[in-house]
Amino acid sequence: GENVEQHPSTLSVQEGDSAVIKCTYSDSASNYFPWYKQELGKGPQLIIDIRSNVGEKKDQRIAVTLNKTAKHFSLHITETQPEDSAVYFCAASIRGNTPLVFGKGTRLSVIA
Amino acid sequence: NAGVMQNPRHLVRRRGQEARLRCSPMKGHSHVYWYRQLPEEGLKFMVYLQKENIIDESGMPKERFSAEFPKEGPSILRIQQVVRGDSAAYFCASSRDNYGYTFGSGTRLTVV
């Protein structure tokens, strides 16, 4: 089955700097890659996703890139703000067929 | 338009008791997924259900755990004869088409 590795496990950045979180996946059939943000005491919230027919997607300060050949994808957050502090999870699945498999998460701290 | 509703938010059970966790999906969503999250760990898939059917239960322990999603009413995750190792946060998610999951706020189970 699918296996998703995520790193780093913790990341501290200064407010205004960029943050990058990377994930690799094992199943070349996976074609859907969402990212979730989880704040303390809450459920994960979808922040951006990408399908395998696209190499990059942007939404304001966040962007995701996908390299299908290398089987890795990354989350980029620019101009970080304190409210970006949370745990971020990447995930992968074969859309419509398999449940999402999640990475272990990255705890992002944005220092004011 | 209410999101995914989980209850209770917190549940304390003594060892050997039964725990029942409820999840009402978003309106129009017929796919339900249960995940377990241990402290400082990612989300582990347990079971995927559609109305009245279990589609994939590969992540659910064979003993003591069961899940259902009846024609009417919420999805239920049942844990019989709970043990301390069952203490975790249990999250339910729903989707319209096995794509774009929306998560609930979770049930935090503590076994004493």
PDB file of C-alpha atoms in Angstrom:
ATOM      1  CA  GLY A   1       0.000   0.000   0.000  1.00  0.00           C
ATOM      2  CA  GLU A   2       0.864   3.669  -0.085  1.00  0.00           C
ATOM      3  CA  ASN A   3       3.469   5.104   2.308  1.00  0.00           C
ATOM      4  CA  VAL A   4       3.933   8.850   2.793  1.00  0.00           C
ATOM      5  CA  GLU A   5       7.061  10.295   4.408  1.00  0.00           C
ATOM      6  CA  GLN A   6       7.078  13.919   5.570  1.00  0.00           C
ATOM      7  CA  HIS A   7       9.893  16.174   6.765  1.00  0.00           C
ATOM      8  CA  PRO A   8      10.905  18.081   8.698  1.00  0.00           C
ATOM      9  CA  SER A   9       8.922  17.068  11.762  1.00  0.00           C
ATOM     10  CA  THR A  10       9.389  20.534  13.284  1.00  0.00           C
ATOM     11  CA  LEU A  11      10.145  23.852  11.626  1.00  0.00           C
ATOM     12  CA  SER A  12      10.687  27.295  13.136  1.00  0.00           C
ATOM     13  CA  VAL A  13      10.811  30.408  10.988  1.00  0.00           C
ATOM     14  CA  GLN A  14      10.855  34.134  11.596  1.00  0.00           C
ATOM     15  CA  GLU A  15       7.714  36.035  10.743  1.00  0.00           C
ATOM     16  CA  GLY A  16       7.877  37.108   7.119  1.00  0.00           C
ATOM     17  CA  ASP A  17      10.213  34.311   6.051  1.00  0.00           C
ATOM     18  CA  SER A  18       9.195  31.362   3.869  1.00  0.00           C
ATOM     19  CA  ALA A  19       8.517  27.808   5.050  1.00  0.00           C
ATOM     20  CA  VAL A  20       8.880  24.651   2.966  1.00  0.00           C
ATOM     21  CA  ILE A  21       7.596  21.198   3.912  1.00  0.00           C
ATOM     22  CA  LYS A  22       8.413  18.156   1.783  1.00  0.00           C
ATOM     23  CA  CYS A  23       6.725  14.796   1.305  1.00  0.00           C
ATOM     24  CA  THR A  24       7.510  11.662  -0.656  1.00  0.00           C
ATOM     25  CA  TYR A  25       5.117   8.876  -1.590  1.00  0.00           C
ATOM     26  CA  SER A  26       5.650   5.310  -2.666  1.00  0.00           C
ATOM     27  CA  ASP A  27       2.720   4.337  -4.923  1.00  0.00           C
ATOM     28  CA  SER A  28       3.200   5.662  -8.445  1.00  0.00           C
ATOM     29  CA  ALA A  29      -0.565   5.211  -9.023  1.00  0.00           C
ATOM     30  CA  SER A  30      -1.391   7.961  -6.495  1.00  0.00           C
ATOM     31  CA  ASN A  31      -2.839  10.980  -8.245  1.00  0.00           C
ATOM     32  CA  TYR A  32      -4.277  13.259  -5.559  1.00  0.00           C
ATOM     33  CA  PHE A  33      -2.171  15.157  -2.996  1.00  0.00           C
ATOM     34  CA  PRO A  34      -3.873  17.407  -0.433  1.00  0.00           C
ATOM     35  CA  TRP A  35      -2.373  19.385   2.422  1.00  0.00           C
ATOM     36  CA  TYR A  36      -4.112  19.897   5.746  1.00  0.00           C
ATOM     37  CA  LYS A  37      -3.551  22.353   8.579  1.00  0.00           C
ATOM     38  CA  GLN A  38      -4.418  21.311  12.133  1.00  0.00           C
ATOM     39  CA  GLU A  39      -4.615  23.823  14.930  1.00  0.00           C
ATOM     40  CA  LEU A  40      -4.518  22.803  18.565  1.00  0.00           C
ATOM     41  CA  GLY A  41      -7.658  20.974  19.651  1.00  0.00           C
ATOM     42  CA  LYS A  42      -9.226  21.069  16.186  1.00  0.00           C
ATOM     43  CA  GLY A  43      -9.678  18.760  13.245  1.00  0.00           C
ATOM     44  CA  PRO A  44      -7.487  19.013  10.130  1.00  0.00           C
ATOM     45  CA  GLN A  45      -8.582  21.582   7.537  1.00  0.00           C
ATOM     46  CA  LEU A  46      -7.850  21.292   3.838  1.00  0.00           C
ATOM     47  CA  ILE A  47      -5.722  24.242   2.707  1.00  0.00           C
ATOM     48  CA  ILE A  48      -4.671  23.260  -0.804  1.00  0.00           C
ATOM     49  CA  ASP A  49      -4.548  20.208  -3.013  1.00  0.00           C
ATOM     50  CA  ILE A  50      -3.005  19.172  -6.313  1.00  0.00           C
ATOM     51  CA  ARG A  51      -3.753  16.480  -8.861  1.00  0.00           C
ATOM     52  CA  SER A  52      -1.164  14.552 -10.810  1.00  0.00           C
ATOM     53  CA  ASN A  53      -1.857  16.302 -14.094  1.00  0.00           C
ATOM     54  CA  VAL A  54      -0.626  19.606 -12.616  1.00  0.00           C
ATOM     55  CA  GLY A  55       2.930  20.508 -11.564  1.00  0.00           C
ATOM     56  CA  GLU A  56       2.209  23.536  -9.400  1.00  0.00           C
ATOM     57  CA  LYS A  57      -0.738  25.299  -7.816  1.00  0.00           C
ATOM     58  CA  LYS A  58      -0.875  28.589  -5.920  1.00  0.00           C
ATOM     59  CA  ASP A  59      -3.405  30.184  -3.609  1.00  0.00           C
ATOM     60  CA  GLN A  60      -2.296  33.544  -2.239  1.00  0.00           C
ATOM     61  CA  ARG A  61       0.638  32.842   0.113  1.00  0.00           C
ATOM     62  CA  ILE A  62       0.615  29.067  -0.234  1.00  0.00           C
ATOM     63  CA  ALA A  63       1.750  26.934  -3.136  1.00  0.00           C
ATOM     64  CA  VAL A  64       2.225  23.252  -3.763  1.00  0.00           C
ATOM     65  CA  THR A  65       4.582  21.623  -6.256  1.00  0.00           C
ATOM     66  CA  LEU A  66       4.517  18.043  -7.499  1.00  0.00           C
ATOM     67  CA  ASN A  67       7.281  15.998  -9.116  1.00  0.00           C
ATOM     68  CA  LYS A  68       5.682  12.750 -10.296  1.00  0.00           C
ATOM     69  CA  THR A  69       8.921  11.296 -11.595  1.00  0.00           C
ATOM     70  CA  ALA A  70      10.629  11.635  -8.229  1.00  0.00           C
ATOM     71  CA  LYS A  71       7.366  10.968  -6.334  1.00  0.00           C
ATOM     72  CA  HIS A  72       7.613  13.983  -4.109  1.00  0.00           C
ATOM     73  CA  PHE A  73       5.544  17.079  -3.444  1.00  0.00           C
ATOM     74  CA  SER A  74       6.115  20.188  -1.359  1.00  0.00           C
ATOM     75  CA  LEU A  75       4.185  22.909   0.425  1.00  0.00           C
ATOM     76  CA  HIS A  76       5.538  26.456   0.279  1.00  0.00           C
ATOM     77  CA  ILE A  77       4.248  29.209   2.565  1.00  0.00           C
ATOM     78  CA  THR A  78       5.569  32.709   1.847  1.00  0.00           C
ATOM     79  CA  GLU A  79       5.470  35.789   4.104  1.00  0.00           C
ATOM     80  CA  THR A  80       4.669  33.648   7.114  1.00  0.00           C
ATOM     81  CA  GLN A  81       2.507  35.074   9.898  1.00  0.00           C
ATOM     82  CA  PRO A  82       2.041  33.939  13.520  1.00  0.00           C
ATOM     83  CA  GLU A  83      -1.384  32.532  12.630  1.00  0.00           C
ATOM     84  CA  ASP A  84       0.342  30.102  10.256  1.00  0.00           C
ATOM     85  CA  SER A  85       1.684  28.276  13.343  1.00  0.00           C
ATOM     86  CA  ALA A  86       0.068  24.824  13.338  1.00  0.00           C
ATOM     87  CA  VAL A  87       0.721  21.214  12.370  1.00  0.00           C
ATOM     88  CA  TYR A  88       0.667  20.570   8.634  1.00  0.00           C
ATOM     89  CA  PHE A  89      -0.048  17.171   7.100  1.00  0.00           C
ATOM     90  CA  CYS A  90       0.493  15.986   3.560  1.00  0.00           C
ATOM     91  CA  ALA A  91      -1.489  13.074   2.145  1.00  0.00           C
ATOM     92  CA  ALA A  92      -1.775  10.959  -0.980  1.00  0.00           C
ATOM     93  CA  SER A  93      -4.393   8.734  -2.562  1.00  0.00           C
ATOM     94  CA  ILE A  94      -5.655   7.271  -5.795  1.00  0.00           C
ATOM     95  CA  ARG A  95      -8.589   9.598  -6.140  1.00  0.00           C
ATOM     96  CA  GLY A  96     -11.914   7.874  -6.096  1.00  0.00           C
ATOM     97  CA  ASN A  97     -10.435   4.532  -5.132  1.00  0.00           C
ATOM     98  CA  THR A  98      -8.373   4.622  -1.982  1.00  0.00           C
ATOM     99  CA  PRO A  99      -8.567   6.499   1.322  1.00  0.00           C
ATOM    100  CA  LEU A 100      -6.028   9.229   2.025  1.00  0.00           C
ATOM    101  CA  VAL A 101      -2.716   8.125   3.541  1.00  0.00           C
ATOM    102  CA  PHE A 102      -1.172  10.855   5.686  1.00  0.00           C
ATOM    103  CA  GLY A 103       2.375  11.830   6.552  1.00  0.00           C
ATOM    104  CA  LYS A 104       3.296  12.201  10.217  1.00  0.00           C
ATOM    105  CA  GLY A 105       3.016  15.976  10.205  1.00  0.00           C
ATOM    106  CA  THR A 106       5.224  19.047  10.526  1.00  0.00           C
ATOM    107  CA  ARG A 107       4.856  21.385  13.491  1.00  0.00           C
ATOM    108  CA  LEU A 108       5.438  24.885  12.131  1.00  0.00           C
ATOM    109  CA  SER A 109       6.218  27.702  14.548  1.00  0.00           C
ATOM    110  CA  VAL A 110       6.301  31.261  13.240  1.00  0.00           C
ATOM    111  CA  ILE A 111       8.226  33.507  15.587  1.00  0.00           C
ATOM    112  CA  ALA A 112       7.123  37.131  15.743  1.00  0.00           C
TER     113      ALA A 112
ATOM    114  CA  ASN B   1     -24.510  24.480   6.293  1.00  0.00           C
ATOM    115  CA  ALA B   2     -23.101  22.550   9.230  1.00  0.00           C
ATOM    116  CA  GLY B   3     -19.792  20.781   8.800  1.00  0.00           C
ATOM    117  CA  VAL B   4     -18.965  17.278   9.969  1.00  0.00           C
ATOM    118  CA  MET B   5     -20.381  16.862  13.460  1.00  0.00           C
ATOM    119  CA  GLN B   6     -18.713  14.527  15.920  1.00  0.00           C
ATOM    120  CA  ASN B   7     -19.858  13.759  19.432  1.00  0.00           C
ATOM    121  CA  PRO B   8     -18.987  13.579  22.127  1.00  0.00           C
ATOM    122  CA  ARG B   9     -15.955  15.882  22.008  1.00  0.00           C
ATOM    123  CA  HIS B  10     -14.451  14.197  25.042  1.00  0.00           C
ATOM    124  CA  LEU B  11     -15.165  10.701  26.330  1.00  0.00           C
ATOM    125  CA  VAL B  12     -13.751   9.036  29.409  1.00  0.00           C
ATOM    126  CA  ARG B  13     -14.161   5.298  29.826  1.00  0.00           C
ATOM    127  CA  ARG B  14     -12.860   2.815  32.350  1.00  0.00           C
ATOM    128  CA  ARG B  15     -10.946  -0.196  31.086  1.00  0.00           C
ATOM    129  CA  GLY B  16     -13.357  -2.872  29.910  1.00  0.00           C
ATOM    130  CA  GLN B  17     -16.213  -0.482  29.068  1.00  0.00           C
ATOM    131  CA  GLU B  18     -17.553   0.266  25.608  1.00  0.00           C
ATOM    132  CA  ALA B  19     -16.955   3.512  23.730  1.00  0.00           C
ATOM    133  CA  ARG B  20     -19.357   4.768  21.057  1.00  0.00           C
ATOM    134  CA  LEU B  21     -18.248   7.618  18.830  1.00  0.00           C
ATOM    135  CA  ARG B  22     -20.718   9.324  16.511  1.00  0.00           C
ATOM    136  CA  CYS B  23     -20.209  11.173  13.268  1.00  0.00           C
ATOM    137  CA  SER B  24     -22.764  13.017  11.141  1.00  0.00           C
ATOM    138  CA  PRO B  25     -21.330  13.802   7.688  1.00  0.00           C
ATOM    139  CA  MET B  26     -21.825  17.027   5.804  1.00  0.00           C
ATOM    140  CA  LYS B  27     -25.091  17.322   3.935  1.00  0.00           C
ATOM    141  CA  GLY B  28     -24.809  15.623   0.564  1.00  0.00           C
ATOM    142  CA  HIS B  29     -21.752  13.582   1.555  1.00  0.00           C
ATOM    143  CA  SER B  30     -22.163   9.824   1.379  1.00  0.00           C
ATOM    144  CA  HIS B  31     -18.548   8.772   2.077  1.00  0.00           C
ATOM    145  CA  VAL B  32     -17.343   8.562   5.691  1.00  0.00           C
ATOM    146  CA  TYR B  33     -13.840   7.813   6.967  1.00  0.00           C
ATOM    147  CA  TRP B  34     -12.539   7.240  10.467  1.00  0.00           C
ATOM    148  CA  TYR B  35      -8.950   8.062  11.458  1.00  0.00           C
ATOM    149  CA  ARG B  36      -7.083   7.707  14.735  1.00  0.00           C
ATOM    150  CA  GLN B  37      -4.471  10.180  15.909  1.00  0.00           C
ATOM    151  CA  LEU B  38      -2.039   9.535  18.719  1.00  0.00           C
ATOM    152  CA  PRO B  39      -0.159  12.478  20.342  1.00  0.00           C
ATOM    153  CA  GLU B  40       2.576  13.853  18.088  1.00  0.00           C
ATOM    154  CA  GLU B  41       1.656  11.394  15.338  1.00  0.00           C
ATOM    155  CA  GLY B  42      -0.162  11.532  12.069  1.00  0.00           C
ATOM    156  CA  LEU B  43      -3.615  10.356  11.148  1.00  0.00           C
ATOM    157  CA  LYS B  44      -3.940   6.597  10.778  1.00  0.00           C
ATOM    158  CA  PHE B  45      -6.720   5.346   8.527  1.00  0.00           C
ATOM    159  CA  MET B  46      -9.135   2.939  10.176  1.00  0.00           C
ATOM    160  CA  VAL B  47     -12.235   2.429   8.044  1.00  0.00           C
ATOM    161  CA  TYR B  48     -14.084   3.813   5.008  1.00  0.00           C
ATOM    162  CA  LEU B  49     -17.854   3.487   4.738  1.00  0.00           C
ATOM    163  CA  GLN B  50     -20.664   4.454   2.437  1.00  0.00           C
ATOM    164  CA  LYS B  51     -24.320   4.205   3.390  1.00  0.00           C
ATOM    165  CA  GLU B  52     -24.910   0.712   4.830  1.00  0.00           C
ATOM    166  CA  ASN B  53     -21.616  -0.601   3.419  1.00  0.00           C
ATOM    167  CA  ILE B  54     -18.074  -0.986   4.682  1.00  0.00           C
ATOM    168  CA  ILE B  55     -15.809  -0.284   1.719  1.00  0.00           C
ATOM    169  CA  ASP B  56     -12.366  -0.647   3.326  1.00  0.00           C
ATOM    170  CA  GLU B  57     -11.642  -1.669   6.911  1.00  0.00           C
ATOM    171  CA  SER B  58      -7.995  -2.535   6.406  1.00  0.00           C
ATOM    172  CA  GLY B  59      -6.835  -0.117   9.111  1.00  0.00           C
ATOM    173  CA  MET B  60      -9.214  -1.233  11.814  1.00  0.00           C
ATOM    174  CA  PRO B  61      -8.151  -3.815  14.405  1.00  0.00           C
ATOM    175  CA  LYS B  62     -10.007  -7.088  13.924  1.00  0.00           C
ATOM    176  CA  GLU B  63     -10.841  -7.439  17.592  1.00  0.00           C
ATOM    177  CA  ARG B  64     -13.057  -5.072  19.629  1.00  0.00           C
ATOM    178  CA  PHE B  65     -13.501  -2.420  16.915  1.00  0.00           C
ATOM    179  CA  SER B  66     -16.499  -2.087  14.618  1.00  0.00           C
ATOM    180  CA  ALA B  67     -18.060   0.629  12.481  1.00  0.00           C
ATOM    181  CA  GLU B  68     -21.360   1.229  10.780  1.00  0.00           C
ATOM    182  CA  PHE B  69     -23.053   3.870   8.670  1.00  0.00           C
ATOM    183  CA  PRO B  70     -26.769   3.067   8.631  1.00  0.00           C
ATOM    184  CA  LYS B  71     -29.285   4.275   6.085  1.00  0.00           C
ATOM    185  CA  GLU B  72     -30.612   6.728   8.654  1.00  0.00           C
ATOM    186  CA  GLY B  73     -28.541   8.406  11.310  1.00  0.00           C
ATOM    187  CA  PRO B  74     -24.876   8.999  12.011  1.00  0.00           C
ATOM    188  CA  SER B  75     -21.913   6.734  11.481  1.00  0.00           C
ATOM    189  CA  ILE B  76     -20.846   4.962  14.667  1.00  0.00           C
ATOM    190  CA  LEU B  77     -17.382   3.749  15.635  1.00  0.00           C
ATOM    191  CA  ARG B  78     -17.674   1.257  18.482  1.00  0.00           C
ATOM    192  CA  ILE B  79     -14.814   0.075  20.656  1.00  0.00           C
ATOM    193  CA  GLN B  80     -15.633  -2.762  23.006  1.00  0.00           C
ATOM    194  CA  GLN B  81     -13.712  -3.609  26.190  1.00  0.00           C
ATOM    195  CA  VAL B  82     -11.501  -0.542  25.902  1.00  0.00           C
ATOM    196  CA  VAL B  83      -7.870  -0.673  27.009  1.00  0.00           C
ATOM    197  CA  ARG B  84      -5.453   2.155  27.841  1.00  0.00           C
ATOM    198  CA  GLY B  85      -3.870   1.861  24.400  1.00  0.00           C
ATOM    199  CA  ASP B  86      -7.164   2.925  22.815  1.00  0.00           C
ATOM    200  CA  SER B  87      -6.731   6.433  24.265  1.00  0.00           C
ATOM    201  CA  ALA B  88      -6.413   8.753  21.270  1.00  0.00           C
ATOM    202  CA  ALA B  89      -8.220  11.358  19.221  1.00  0.00           C
ATOM    203  CA  TYR B  90     -10.613   9.821  16.703  1.00  0.00           C
ATOM    204  CA  PHE B  91     -11.472  11.908  13.675  1.00  0.00           C
ATOM    205  CA  CYS B  92     -14.249  11.401  11.210  1.00  0.00           C
ATOM    206  CA  ALA B  93     -14.195  12.888   7.711  1.00  0.00           C
ATOM    207  CA  SER B  94     -16.747  12.932   4.929  1.00  0.00           C
ATOM    208  CA  SER B  95     -16.658  13.564   1.207  1.00  0.00           C
ATOM    209  CA  ARG B  96     -18.999  13.687  -1.729  1.00  0.00           C
ATOM    210  CA  ASP B  97     -16.930  11.481  -4.007  1.00  0.00           C
ATOM    211  CA  ASN B  98     -13.889  10.084  -2.126  1.00  0.00           C
ATOM    212  CA  TYR B  99     -12.150  13.386  -2.792  1.00  0.00           C
ATOM    213  CA  GLY B 100     -11.736  16.584  -0.758  1.00  0.00           C
ATOM    214  CA  TYR B 101     -12.290  15.306   2.769  1.00  0.00           C
ATOM    215  CA  THR B 102     -13.885  17.538   5.403  1.00  0.00           C
ATOM    216  CA  PHE B 103     -12.909  16.583   8.943  1.00  0.00           C
ATOM    217  CA  GLY B 104     -14.865  16.945  12.151  1.00  0.00           C
ATOM    218  CA  SER B 105     -13.386  18.299  15.376  1.00  0.00           C
ATOM    219  CA  GLY B 106     -12.729  14.814  16.724  1.00  0.00           C
ATOM    220  CA  THR B 107     -13.552  12.798  19.823  1.00  0.00           C
ATOM    221  CA  ARG B 108     -10.828  12.576  22.420  1.00  0.00           C
ATOM    222  CA  LEU B 109     -11.091   9.220  24.144  1.00  0.00           C
ATOM    223  CA  THR B 110      -9.369   8.711  27.472  1.00  0.00           C
ATOM    224  CA  VAL B 111      -9.314   5.256  29.025  1.00  0.00           C
ATOM    225  CA  VAL B 112      -8.651   5.234  32.763  1.00  0.00           C
TER     226      VAL B 112
END
